[in-house]
Tab-separated table of C-alpha atoms in Angstrom:
chain	number	residue	atom	x	y	z
K	1	MET	CA	-90.467	13.014	-63.765
K	2	SER	CA	-89.941	15.563	-66.559
K	3	HIS	CA	-88.318	14.643	-69.869
K	4	GLN	CA	-85.311	16.837	-69.096
K	5	HIS	CA	-84.866	15.191	-65.692
K	6	LYS	CA	-85.065	11.734	-67.281
K	7	GLN	CA	-82.409	12.732	-69.804
K	8	SER	CA	-80.137	13.935	-66.999
K	9	VAL	CA	-80.562	10.677	-65.078
K	10	ILE	CA	-79.877	8.602	-68.206
K	11	PHE	CA	-76.759	10.679	-68.953
K	12	VAL	CA	-75.372	10.269	-65.432
K	13	LEU	CA	-76.050	6.520	-65.401
K	14	THR	CA	-74.539	5.888	-68.854
K	15	ASN	CA	-71.526	8.072	-68.016
K	16	LEU	CA	-70.948	6.180	-64.784
K	17	GLY	CA	-71.497	2.898	-66.651
K	18	GLY	CA	-68.957	3.842	-69.327
K	19	LYS	CA	-66.338	4.811	-66.759
K	20	SER	CA	-67.020	1.644	-64.756
K	21	ILE	CA	-66.542	-0.532	-67.854
K	22	ALA	CA	-63.311	1.373	-68.589
K	23	ALA	CA	-62.129	0.649	-65.037
K	24	LEU	CA	-63.004	-3.043	-65.434
K	25	ALA	CA	-61.124	-3.102	-68.743
K	26	GLN	CA	-58.065	-1.752	-66.924
K	27	LEU	CA	-58.303	-4.465	-64.294
K	28	TYR	CA	-58.814	-7.180	-66.897
K	29	ALA	CA	-55.817	-5.856	-68.828
K	30	ILE	CA	-53.684	-6.220	-65.703
K	31	PHE	CA	-54.568	-9.902	-65.385
K	32	VAL	CA	-54.083	-10.633	-69.099
K	33	PHE	CA	-50.795	-8.785	-69.519
K	34	SER	CA	-49.352	-10.155	-66.265
K	35	LYS	CA	-50.141	-13.687	-67.386
K	36	ILE	CA	-48.986	-13.644	-71.033
K	37	HIS	CA	-45.988	-11.282	-70.778
K	38	THR	CA	-42.712	-11.253	-68.896
K	39	PRO	CA	-42.433	-8.725	-66.029
K	40	ALA	CA	-40.228	-6.491	-68.226
K	41	GLU	CA	-42.865	-6.375	-70.986
K	42	ALA	CA	-45.834	-6.023	-68.623
K	43	SER	CA	-44.142	-3.255	-66.628
K	44	VAL	CA	-43.754	-1.132	-69.773
K	45	ILE	CA	-47.481	-1.397	-70.506
K	46	PHE	CA	-48.338	-0.533	-66.910
K	47	LEU	CA	-45.989	2.455	-66.900
K	48	LEU	CA	-47.653	3.633	-70.098
K	49	LEU	CA	-51.094	3.451	-68.482
K	50	GLY	CA	-49.809	5.128	-65.326
K	51	TYR	CA	-48.457	8.074	-67.316
K	52	ALA	CA	-51.944	8.676	-68.808
K	53	ILE	CA	-52.599	11.572	-66.427
K	54	TRP	CA	-49.530	13.391	-67.772
K	55	PHE	CA	-50.427	12.737	-71.400
K	56	GLN	CA	-53.947	14.078	-70.844
K	57	VAL	CA	-52.664	17.621	-70.281
K	58	LEU	CA	-52.121	17.753	-74.064
K	59	GLU	CA	-55.867	18.338	-74.280
K	60	LEU	CA	-54.560	21.914	-73.715
K	61	GLY	CA	-57.523	23.110	-71.648
K	62	LEU	CA	-59.708	23.358	-74.742
K	63	SER	CA	-62.610	21.218	-73.526
K	64	GLN	CA	-63.519	23.467	-70.579
K	65	THR	CA	-62.781	26.622	-72.586
K	66	LEU	CA	-65.011	25.669	-75.505
K	67	GLN	CA	-67.802	24.611	-73.148
K	68	ASN	CA	-67.700	27.892	-71.213
K	69	ARG	CA	-67.490	30.097	-74.297
K	70	PHE	CA	-70.185	28.148	-76.140
K	71	ASN	CA	-72.563	28.321	-73.166
K	72	SER	CA	-71.950	32.065	-72.801
K	73	ARG	CA	-72.594	32.477	-76.570
K	74	LYS	CA	-69.105	33.834	-77.182
K	75	SER	CA	-68.291	30.854	-79.446
K	76	GLY	CA	-70.422	29.136	-82.049
K	77	ALA	CA	-70.410	25.677	-83.622
K	78	PRO	CA	-67.900	26.716	-86.353
K	79	ASP	CA	-65.438	27.889	-83.667
K	80	VAL	CA	-65.750	24.582	-81.809
K	81	ARG	CA	-65.263	22.526	-84.974
K	82	LEU	CA	-62.207	24.542	-86.001
K	83	MET	CA	-60.499	24.090	-82.620
K	84	ILE	CA	-61.255	20.353	-82.641
K	85	LEU	CA	-59.585	19.970	-86.046
K	86	VAL	CA	-56.640	22.212	-85.128
K	87	HIS	CA	-56.053	20.206	-81.950
K	88	TYR	CA	-56.340	16.889	-83.818
K	89	ALA	CA	-53.753	18.046	-86.366
K	90	LEU	CA	-51.389	19.043	-83.545
K	91	VAL	CA	-51.642	15.721	-81.690
K	92	LEU	CA	-51.228	13.768	-84.946
K	93	ALA	CA	-48.016	15.674	-85.681
K	94	LEU	CA	-46.726	15.087	-82.141
K	95	ALA	CA	-47.631	11.380	-82.327
K	96	ALA	CA	-45.695	11.029	-85.599
K	97	PHE	CA	-42.643	12.674	-83.987
K	98	ILE	CA	-42.837	10.335	-80.979
K	99	VAL	CA	-42.884	7.223	-83.176
K	100	ALA	CA	-40.064	8.543	-85.407
K	101	SER	CA	-37.755	9.819	-82.654
K	102	PRO	CA	-36.855	8.349	-79.213
K	103	LEU	CA	-36.385	11.838	-77.737
K	104	LEU	CA	-39.705	12.220	-75.887
K	105	PRO	CA	-40.263	8.545	-74.874
K	106	ARG	CA	-36.741	8.530	-73.398
K	107	LEU	CA	-37.855	11.202	-70.890
K	108	PHE	CA	-40.286	8.671	-69.394
K	109	LEU	CA	-38.260	5.451	-69.627
K	110	PRO	CA	-34.765	5.438	-68.064
K	111	ALA	CA	-31.963	4.357	-70.385
K	112	ASP	CA	-30.446	1.944	-67.854
K	113	HIS	CA	-33.690	-0.117	-67.789
K	114	TYR	CA	-34.951	0.020	-71.377
K	115	ALA	CA	-32.784	0.096	-74.512
K	116	VAL	CA	-33.972	2.293	-77.396
K	117	ASP	CA	-33.836	-0.622	-79.841
K	118	SER	CA	-35.805	-2.992	-77.589
K	119	ILE	CA	-39.349	-4.155	-78.356
K	120	GLU	CA	-40.473	-2.760	-74.978
K	121	PHE	CA	-39.309	0.740	-75.927
K	122	ARG	CA	-41.020	0.482	-79.326
K	123	ALA	CA	-44.270	-0.626	-77.685
K	124	PHE	CA	-44.074	2.286	-75.246
K	125	SER	CA	-43.489	4.784	-78.074
K	126	ILE	CA	-46.449	3.495	-80.102
K	127	GLY	CA	-48.701	3.439	-77.042
K	128	MET	CA	-47.612	6.946	-76.048
K	129	ALA	CA	-48.436	8.216	-79.553
K	130	LEU	CA	-51.903	6.613	-79.466
K	131	MET	CA	-52.672	7.986	-75.996
K	132	ILE	CA	-51.707	11.490	-77.086
K	133	ILE	CA	-54.011	11.267	-80.110
K	134	ALA	CA	-56.759	10.039	-77.767
K	135	THR	CA	-56.566	13.299	-75.752
K	136	SER	CA	-58.829	14.722	-78.476
K	137	ASN	CA	-61.587	12.444	-77.094
K	138	VAL	CA	-61.961	14.741	-74.077
K	139	ILE	CA	-62.773	17.684	-76.352
K	140	LEU	CA	-65.109	15.573	-78.499
K	141	GLN	CA	-66.961	14.307	-75.421
K	142	ARG	CA	-67.400	17.849	-74.092
K	143	MET	CA	-68.607	19.037	-77.514
K	144	LEU	CA	-71.325	16.381	-77.510
K	145	VAL	CA	-72.386	17.377	-73.988
K	146	VAL	CA	-72.824	21.074	-74.831
K	147	LEU	CA	-74.752	20.118	-77.975
K	148	ASN	CA	-77.119	17.998	-75.832
K	149	LYS	CA	-75.732	14.787	-77.324
K	150	GLY	CA	-74.046	13.544	-74.169
K	151	LEU	CA	-75.695	10.128	-74.504
K	152	ALA	CA	-73.878	9.651	-77.837
K	153	GLY	CA	-70.592	10.514	-76.126
K	154	ASN	CA	-71.242	8.000	-73.359
K	155	THR	CA	-72.086	5.386	-75.986
K	156	LEU	CA	-68.700	5.952	-77.652
K	157	LEU	CA	-66.987	5.580	-74.274
K	158	ILE	CA	-68.789	2.295	-73.643
K	159	LEU	CA	-68.009	0.995	-77.150
K	160	GLN	CA	-64.274	1.666	-76.891
K	161	SER	CA	-64.111	-0.060	-73.485
K	162	LEU	CA	-66.060	-3.056	-74.781
K	163	ALA	CA	-63.794	-3.236	-77.842
K	164	SER	CA	-60.731	-3.339	-75.583
K	165	LEU	CA	-62.314	-6.026	-73.406
K	166	ALA	CA	-63.260	-8.156	-76.424
K	167	GLY	CA	-59.792	-7.809	-77.940
K	168	LEU	CA	-58.128	-8.761	-74.677
K	169	ALA	CA	-60.434	-11.759	-74.200
K	170	LEU	CA	-59.443	-13.140	-77.595
K	171	TYR	CA	-55.755	-12.269	-77.252
K	172	ALA	CA	-55.449	-13.762	-73.756
K	173	HIS	CA	-55.211	-17.240	-75.308
K	174	THR	CA	-52.544	-16.461	-77.914
K	175	ALA	CA	-49.550	-18.747	-77.977
K	176	HIS	CA	-47.148	-16.036	-79.154
K	177	PRO	CA	-47.865	-12.755	-77.321
K	178	ASP	CA	-46.264	-9.597	-78.674
K	179	VAL	CA	-46.079	-6.522	-76.444
K	180	VAL	CA	-46.659	-4.160	-79.399
K	181	VAL	CA	-49.815	-6.057	-80.379
K	182	SER	CA	-50.997	-5.934	-76.757
K	183	VAL	CA	-50.625	-2.145	-76.690
K	184	LEU	CA	-52.511	-1.808	-79.990
K	185	ILE	CA	-55.363	-4.071	-78.866
K	186	TYR	CA	-55.879	-2.195	-75.627
K	187	ILE	CA	-55.299	1.453	-76.656
K	188	ALA	CA	-56.138	1.657	-80.375
K	189	PRO	CA	-59.959	1.458	-79.821
K	190	GLN	CA	-59.759	4.827	-78.050
K	191	VAL	CA	-58.602	6.347	-81.345
K	192	VAL	CA	-60.390	4.197	-83.922
K	193	ILE	CA	-63.912	4.364	-82.447
K	194	ASN	CA	-63.819	8.162	-82.185
K	195	LEU	CA	-62.297	8.649	-85.641
K	196	PRO	CA	-65.688	8.693	-87.474
K	197	LEU	CA	-66.774	11.570	-85.228
K	198	VAL	CA	-63.622	13.531	-86.091
K	199	LEU	CA	-64.203	12.874	-89.805
K	200	ASN	CA	-67.798	14.047	-89.448
K	201	VAL	CA	-66.613	17.278	-87.817
K	202	ALA	CA	-64.182	17.771	-90.730
K	203	ARG	CA	-66.970	17.062	-93.242
K	204	LYS	CA	-69.253	19.673	-91.683
K	205	MET	CA	-66.379	22.142	-91.590
K	206	LEU	CA	-65.484	21.666	-95.253
K	207	LEU	CA	-68.769	20.769	-96.948
K	208	GLY	CA	-71.497	22.025	-94.616
K	209	ARG	CA	-73.360	25.291	-94.818
K	210	LYS	CA	-70.867	28.085	-94.372
K	211	ARG	CA	-71.502	30.071	-91.224
K	212	PRO	CA	-69.196	32.878	-90.070
K	213	ARG	CA	-67.119	32.330	-86.958
K	214	LYS	CA	-68.064	34.601	-84.076
K	215	ASP	CA	-65.077	34.127	-81.740
K	216	SER	CA	-61.399	34.998	-82.027
K	217	LEU	CA	-58.665	32.395	-81.805
K	218	ARG	CA	-56.722	34.708	-79.524
K	219	ALA	CA	-59.540	34.833	-76.945
K	220	ILE	CA	-60.020	31.043	-77.068
K	221	CYS	CA	-56.291	30.414	-76.631
K	222	HIS	CA	-56.094	32.911	-73.755
K	223	ASP	CA	-58.852	31.139	-71.815
K	224	ALA	CA	-57.497	27.700	-72.711
K	225	PHE	CA	-54.052	28.619	-71.393
K	226	ALA	CA	-55.521	29.407	-67.951
K	227	PHE	CA	-57.288	26.025	-67.758
K	228	TRP	CA	-54.247	24.231	-69.204
K	229	THR	CA	-51.966	25.731	-66.535
K	230	LEU	CA	-54.297	24.503	-63.800
K	231	ASN	CA	-54.450	21.020	-65.394
K	232	VAL	CA	-50.649	20.832	-65.653
K	233	LEU	CA	-50.146	21.834	-62.023
K	234	SER	CA	-52.668	19.204	-60.922
K	235	ALA	CA	-51.238	16.439	-63.109
K	236	VAL	CA	-47.545	16.961	-62.293
K	237	PHE	CA	-47.887	15.621	-58.747
K	238	LEU	CA	-50.617	13.030	-59.353
K	239	GLY	CA	-48.586	11.342	-62.115
K	240	ALA	CA	-45.219	11.612	-60.394
K	241	ASP	CA	-45.468	8.200	-58.726
K	242	TYR	CA	-45.093	6.371	-62.047
K	243	TYR	CA	-42.111	8.518	-63.024
K	244	PHE	CA	-40.316	7.502	-59.818
K	245	SER	CA	-41.505	3.907	-60.255
K	246	ALA	CA	-39.930	3.788	-63.722
K	247	HIS	CA	-36.595	4.983	-62.330
K	248	TYR	CA	-36.355	3.199	-58.978
K	249	LEU	CA	-38.444	0.002	-59.114
K	250	SER	CA	-37.668	-3.309	-60.800
K	251	SER	CA	-40.028	-4.741	-63.418
K	252	GLU	CA	-41.585	-7.109	-60.859
K	253	GLN	CA	-42.083	-4.246	-58.403
K	254	ILE	CA	-43.727	-2.098	-61.083
K	255	VAL	CA	-46.208	-4.899	-61.805
K	256	SER	CA	-47.099	-5.166	-58.090
K	257	TYR	CA	-47.306	-1.373	-57.809
K	258	HIS	CA	-49.728	-1.172	-60.728
K	259	PHE	CA	-51.881	-3.904	-59.214
K	260	ALA	CA	-52.027	-1.998	-55.911
K	261	THR	CA	-53.003	1.342	-57.442
K	262	ARG	CA	-55.336	0.271	-60.266
K	263	PHE	CA	-57.736	-1.573	-57.983
K	264	PHE	CA	-58.409	1.670	-56.165
K	265	PHE	CA	-59.273	3.292	-59.497
K	266	LEU	CA	-62.673	1.609	-59.136
K	267	SER	CA	-63.326	3.547	-55.929
K	268	PHE	CA	-62.117	6.730	-57.641
K	269	VAL	CA	-64.721	6.304	-60.399
K	270	ILE	CA	-67.494	5.997	-57.816
K	271	TYR	CA	-66.744	8.917	-55.513
K	272	TYR	CA	-65.413	11.278	-58.196
K	273	ALA	CA	-68.618	10.918	-60.223
K	274	PHE	CA	-70.625	11.445	-57.015
K	275	VAL	CA	-68.888	14.657	-55.953
K	276	GLN	CA	-68.926	16.061	-59.514
K	277	HIS	CA	-72.671	15.512	-59.732
K	278	GLN	CA	-73.229	16.960	-56.256
K	279	SER	CA	-71.256	20.133	-57.015
K	280	ARG	CA	-72.370	20.686	-60.614
K	281	ARG	CA	-74.350	23.881	-59.842
K	282	LEU	CA	-72.164	25.504	-57.224
K	283	THR	CA	-71.298	29.198	-57.441
K	284	PRO	CA	-68.446	31.118	-55.780
K	285	ASP	CA	-70.910	32.976	-53.531
K	286	ALA	CA	-72.507	29.713	-52.388
K	287	VAL	CA	-69.108	28.325	-51.356
K	288	ARG	CA	-67.948	31.535	-49.675
K	289	GLY	CA	-71.221	31.706	-47.777
K	290	GLY	CA	-70.469	28.365	-46.178
K	291	ALA	CA	-74.024	27.137	-46.555
K	292	PRO	CA	-74.835	24.036	-44.460
K	293	ALA	CA	-75.910	22.290	-47.665
K	294	ILE	CA	-72.364	22.586	-49.072
K	295	LEU	CA	-70.752	21.301	-45.892
K	296	LYS	CA	-73.220	18.409	-45.911
K	297	MET	CA	-72.342	17.704	-49.569
K	298	ILE	CA	-68.622	17.632	-48.761
K	299	ARG	CA	-69.229	15.326	-45.788
K	300	SER	CA	-71.441	12.895	-47.755
K	301	SER	CA	-68.980	12.815	-50.685
K	302	ALA	CA	-66.101	12.077	-48.300
K	303	ILE	CA	-68.076	9.263	-46.646
K	304	VAL	CA	-68.887	7.704	-50.039
K	305	GLY	CA	-65.232	7.949	-51.050
K	306	LEU	CA	-63.785	6.508	-47.845
K	307	ALA	CA	-66.328	3.668	-47.852
K	308	SER	CA	-65.514	2.739	-51.458
K	309	VAL	CA	-61.740	2.804	-50.780
K	310	ALA	CA	-62.194	0.607	-47.688
K	311	CYS	CA	-64.373	-1.876	-49.616
K	312	ILE	CA	-61.764	-2.181	-52.378
K	313	TYR	CA	-58.975	-2.816	-49.865
K	314	VAL	CA	-60.904	-5.486	-47.950
K	315	ALA	CA	-62.035	-7.182	-51.181
K	316	VAL	CA	-58.472	-7.369	-52.570
K	317	ILE	CA	-57.041	-8.770	-49.338
K	318	VAL	CA	-59.799	-11.414	-49.070
K	319	LEU	CA	-59.436	-12.456	-52.726
K	320	ASP	CA	-55.661	-12.669	-52.363
K	321	ASP	CA	-55.981	-14.855	-49.264
K	322	MET	CA	-58.153	-17.136	-51.412
K	323	HIS	CA	-55.290	-17.205	-54.013
K	324	VAL	CA	-57.623	-15.874	-56.724
K	325	PHE	CA	-55.048	-13.499	-58.230
K	326	GLU	CA	-52.335	-16.143	-58.203
K	327	ARG	CA	-54.557	-18.522	-60.173
K	328	LEU	CA	-55.514	-15.803	-62.685
K	329	THR	CA	-51.970	-14.578	-63.370
K	330	SER	CA	-49.828	-17.607	-62.461
K	331	LYS	CA	-47.730	-15.171	-60.404
K	332	ASN	CA	-47.689	-13.675	-56.922
K	333	VAL	CA	-48.669	-10.097	-57.795
K	334	ILE	CA	-50.159	-8.781	-54.543
K	335	ASP	CA	-47.757	-7.234	-52.040
K	336	HIS	CA	-49.616	-6.717	-48.721
K	337	PRO	CA	-47.450	-3.848	-47.352
K	338	LEU	CA	-47.846	-2.148	-50.741
K	339	MET	CA	-51.628	-2.612	-50.646
K	340	LEU	CA	-51.779	-1.116	-47.145
K	341	ALA	CA	-49.712	1.889	-48.251
K	342	ALA	CA	-52.003	2.294	-51.283
K	343	PHE	CA	-55.060	2.168	-49.006
K	344	ILE	CA	-53.622	4.941	-46.815
K	345	TYR	CA	-52.782	7.096	-49.852
K	346	PHE	CA	-56.157	6.734	-51.556
K	347	ALA	CA	-58.055	7.281	-48.291
K	348	VAL	CA	-56.276	10.618	-47.824
K	349	ARG	CA	-56.689	11.337	-51.530
K	350	VAL	CA	-60.491	11.137	-51.142
K	351	LEU	CA	-60.508	14.178	-48.847
K	352	ARG	CA	-58.184	16.077	-51.146
K	353	ASP	CA	-60.233	15.317	-54.266
K	354	VAL	CA	-63.557	16.219	-52.655
K	355	GLY	CA	-62.209	19.622	-51.605
K	356	VAL	CA	-60.572	20.370	-54.951
K	357	VAL	CA	-63.592	19.338	-57.046
K	358	THR	CA	-65.944	21.392	-54.855
K	359	LEU	CA	-63.915	24.587	-55.236
K	360	SER	CA	-63.104	24.022	-58.909
K	361	SER	CA	-66.766	23.361	-59.758
K	362	ALA	CA	-67.660	26.652	-58.087
K	363	GLY	CA	-65.114	28.491	-60.236
K	364	ILE	CA	-62.736	29.335	-57.371
K	365	LYS	CA	-59.265	28.828	-58.867
K	366	SER	CA	-57.010	30.624	-56.378
K	367	VAL	CA	-57.150	27.861	-53.749
K	368	PRO	CA	-56.414	24.910	-56.131
K	369	TYR	CA	-53.434	26.843	-57.568
K	370	LYS	CA	-51.876	27.148	-54.093
K	371	VAL	CA	-52.656	23.506	-53.246
K	372	TYR	CA	-51.121	22.192	-56.491
K	373	ALA	CA	-47.985	24.312	-56.041
K	374	LEU	CA	-47.521	22.902	-52.530
K	375	GLU	CA	-48.017	19.335	-53.782
K	376	ILE	CA	-45.365	19.715	-56.473
K	377	ALA	CA	-42.776	21.214	-54.107
K	378	LEU	CA	-43.406	18.873	-51.165
K	379	GLY	CA	-44.284	15.786	-53.215
K	380	PHE	CA	-41.155	15.734	-55.365
K	381	THR	CA	-38.980	16.401	-52.315
K	382	LEU	CA	-40.432	13.462	-50.383
K	383	LEU	CA	-40.418	11.149	-53.416
K	384	THR	CA	-36.765	11.929	-54.114
K	385	LEU	CA	-35.883	11.067	-50.512
K	386	THR	CA	-37.929	7.858	-50.188
K	387	ALA	CA	-38.327	6.170	-53.595
K	388	ARG	CA	-34.823	4.765	-53.887
K	389	LYS	CA	-34.633	3.491	-50.288
K	390	PHE	CA	-38.189	2.296	-49.622
K	391	GLY	CA	-39.461	1.435	-53.124
K	392	GLY	CA	-43.186	1.347	-53.827
K	393	VAL	CA	-44.191	1.674	-50.162
K	394	GLY	CA	-42.052	4.797	-49.868
K	395	ILE	CA	-43.618	6.272	-53.019
K	396	LEU	CA	-47.179	5.715	-51.793
K	397	LEU	CA	-46.546	6.963	-48.256
K	398	SER	CA	-44.822	10.064	-49.659
K	399	MET	CA	-47.860	10.702	-51.844
K	400	ALA	CA	-50.128	10.182	-48.824
K	401	ALA	CA	-48.120	12.574	-46.631
K	402	THR	CA	-48.165	15.204	-49.375
K	403	CYS	CA	-51.930	14.866	-49.849
K	404	LEU	CA	-52.463	15.086	-46.101
K	405	VAL	CA	-50.592	18.405	-45.919
K	406	SER	CA	-52.259	19.775	-49.077
K	407	THR	CA	-55.709	18.759	-47.748
K	408	ALA	CA	-55.023	20.613	-44.501
K	409	LEU	CA	-54.043	23.694	-46.542
K	410	LEU	CA	-57.088	23.261	-48.780
K	411	PHE	CA	-59.596	23.289	-45.942
K	412	TYR	CA	-57.716	26.033	-44.082
K	413	LEU	CA	-58.016	28.272	-47.153
K	414	PHE	CA	-61.625	27.167	-47.590
K	415	LYS	CA	-62.422	28.154	-43.993
K	416	LYS	CA	-60.559	31.443	-44.452
K	417	LEU	CA	-62.587	32.132	-47.609
K	418	ILE	CA	-65.828	31.646	-45.670
K	419	SER	CA	-64.611	33.791	-42.752
K	420	GLU	CA	-63.584	36.682	-45.011
K	421	HIS	CA	-66.893	36.553	-46.850
K	422	MET	CA	-68.877	36.571	-43.608
K	423	ASN	CA	-66.894	39.552	-42.276
K	424	THR	CA	-67.355	41.635	-45.437
K	425	SER	CA	-71.040	40.800	-45.790
K	426	SER	CA	-71.979	41.491	-42.144
K	427	PRO	CA	-73.468	44.924	-41.363
K	428	VAL	CA	-71.220	47.490	-39.729
K	429	THR	CA	-72.349	48.645	-36.302
K	430	ILE	CA	-71.245	51.698	-34.329
């Protein structure tokens, strides 16, 4: 095995390990917060974590842009450092505004459930500010990867997850839990542990050897806007379930909903890492050509995903029948109809994710744009009709139905792409 191959294997394993520890930290947080907090307090923390996919769009598409432009030698290290610092300044300013004003947090928490002067609202605002600052971590991680320091990035990911786990383990036995302290213990490590790296980037920018920038801010922003638009379209639907949960579910129902969905996050980590690694070197021509190897890759990724989702569902049901969760949380947090609806949604979601990642990795953006637009239009329509009447089950089945339709469209367009390519590439006969 060559040195480069060993490095790749180590990177993949440490990246998967870091994400797995992060997933375990999320599960552990559910047990701790459900046990030490009231449903009203715990639900606010869970809503905050559920909204993470919406907050992450404030990465602004810079991570993929800087990677592409750096690899194509359009951008240099000074350009990357400048954009990192500019982005960090922007998210710091936005975080300060969120803490100082209730305007933005109020968009996510309905006024009839959470008063602006309540401790739950304050905890949500502080957590929202920290999570927005932490969006810079995505850019920092990508910077380390393109500089062949991906192992250092994975180490930071592991350290912040371990710090959260250690903090939760100590805080789980407190006699006087405070929801603000809980948010700080769980989320602050994502900011604090990466802060030295940000300061080092600033030091090199200010005190290091001066090298001229080779890229224009206008070109970087133009490319970033294209990636950001795609990220926003993807995130709007996938994060919509927590928005409707905040408005139509009680605190107890939100806790059960978060339990149902977060367990399946473990399966997501497994199959998403698998399909990303499988499709890392795809090209548009390879996808359009419909090579058997690509179809085999899609099939194997789907099998891995469906198997992991099924294993999670069976494990949760068995553990609940053994009253494990009830002993850990002192509450009845597992709703079986909700778990079944979550299983259906995440099983369908596997097929959708495999198709989207395959096409996105190959650089084919036209199909994901159409799929995301359909999901937003159909998803919000179904959620509006079902959330109030059927609660969490209605939300999950609406998400599942939307993903089923979007997956059908995805593979129809994929097949059409292959057919068109085969027709144009075939020789013309008279």
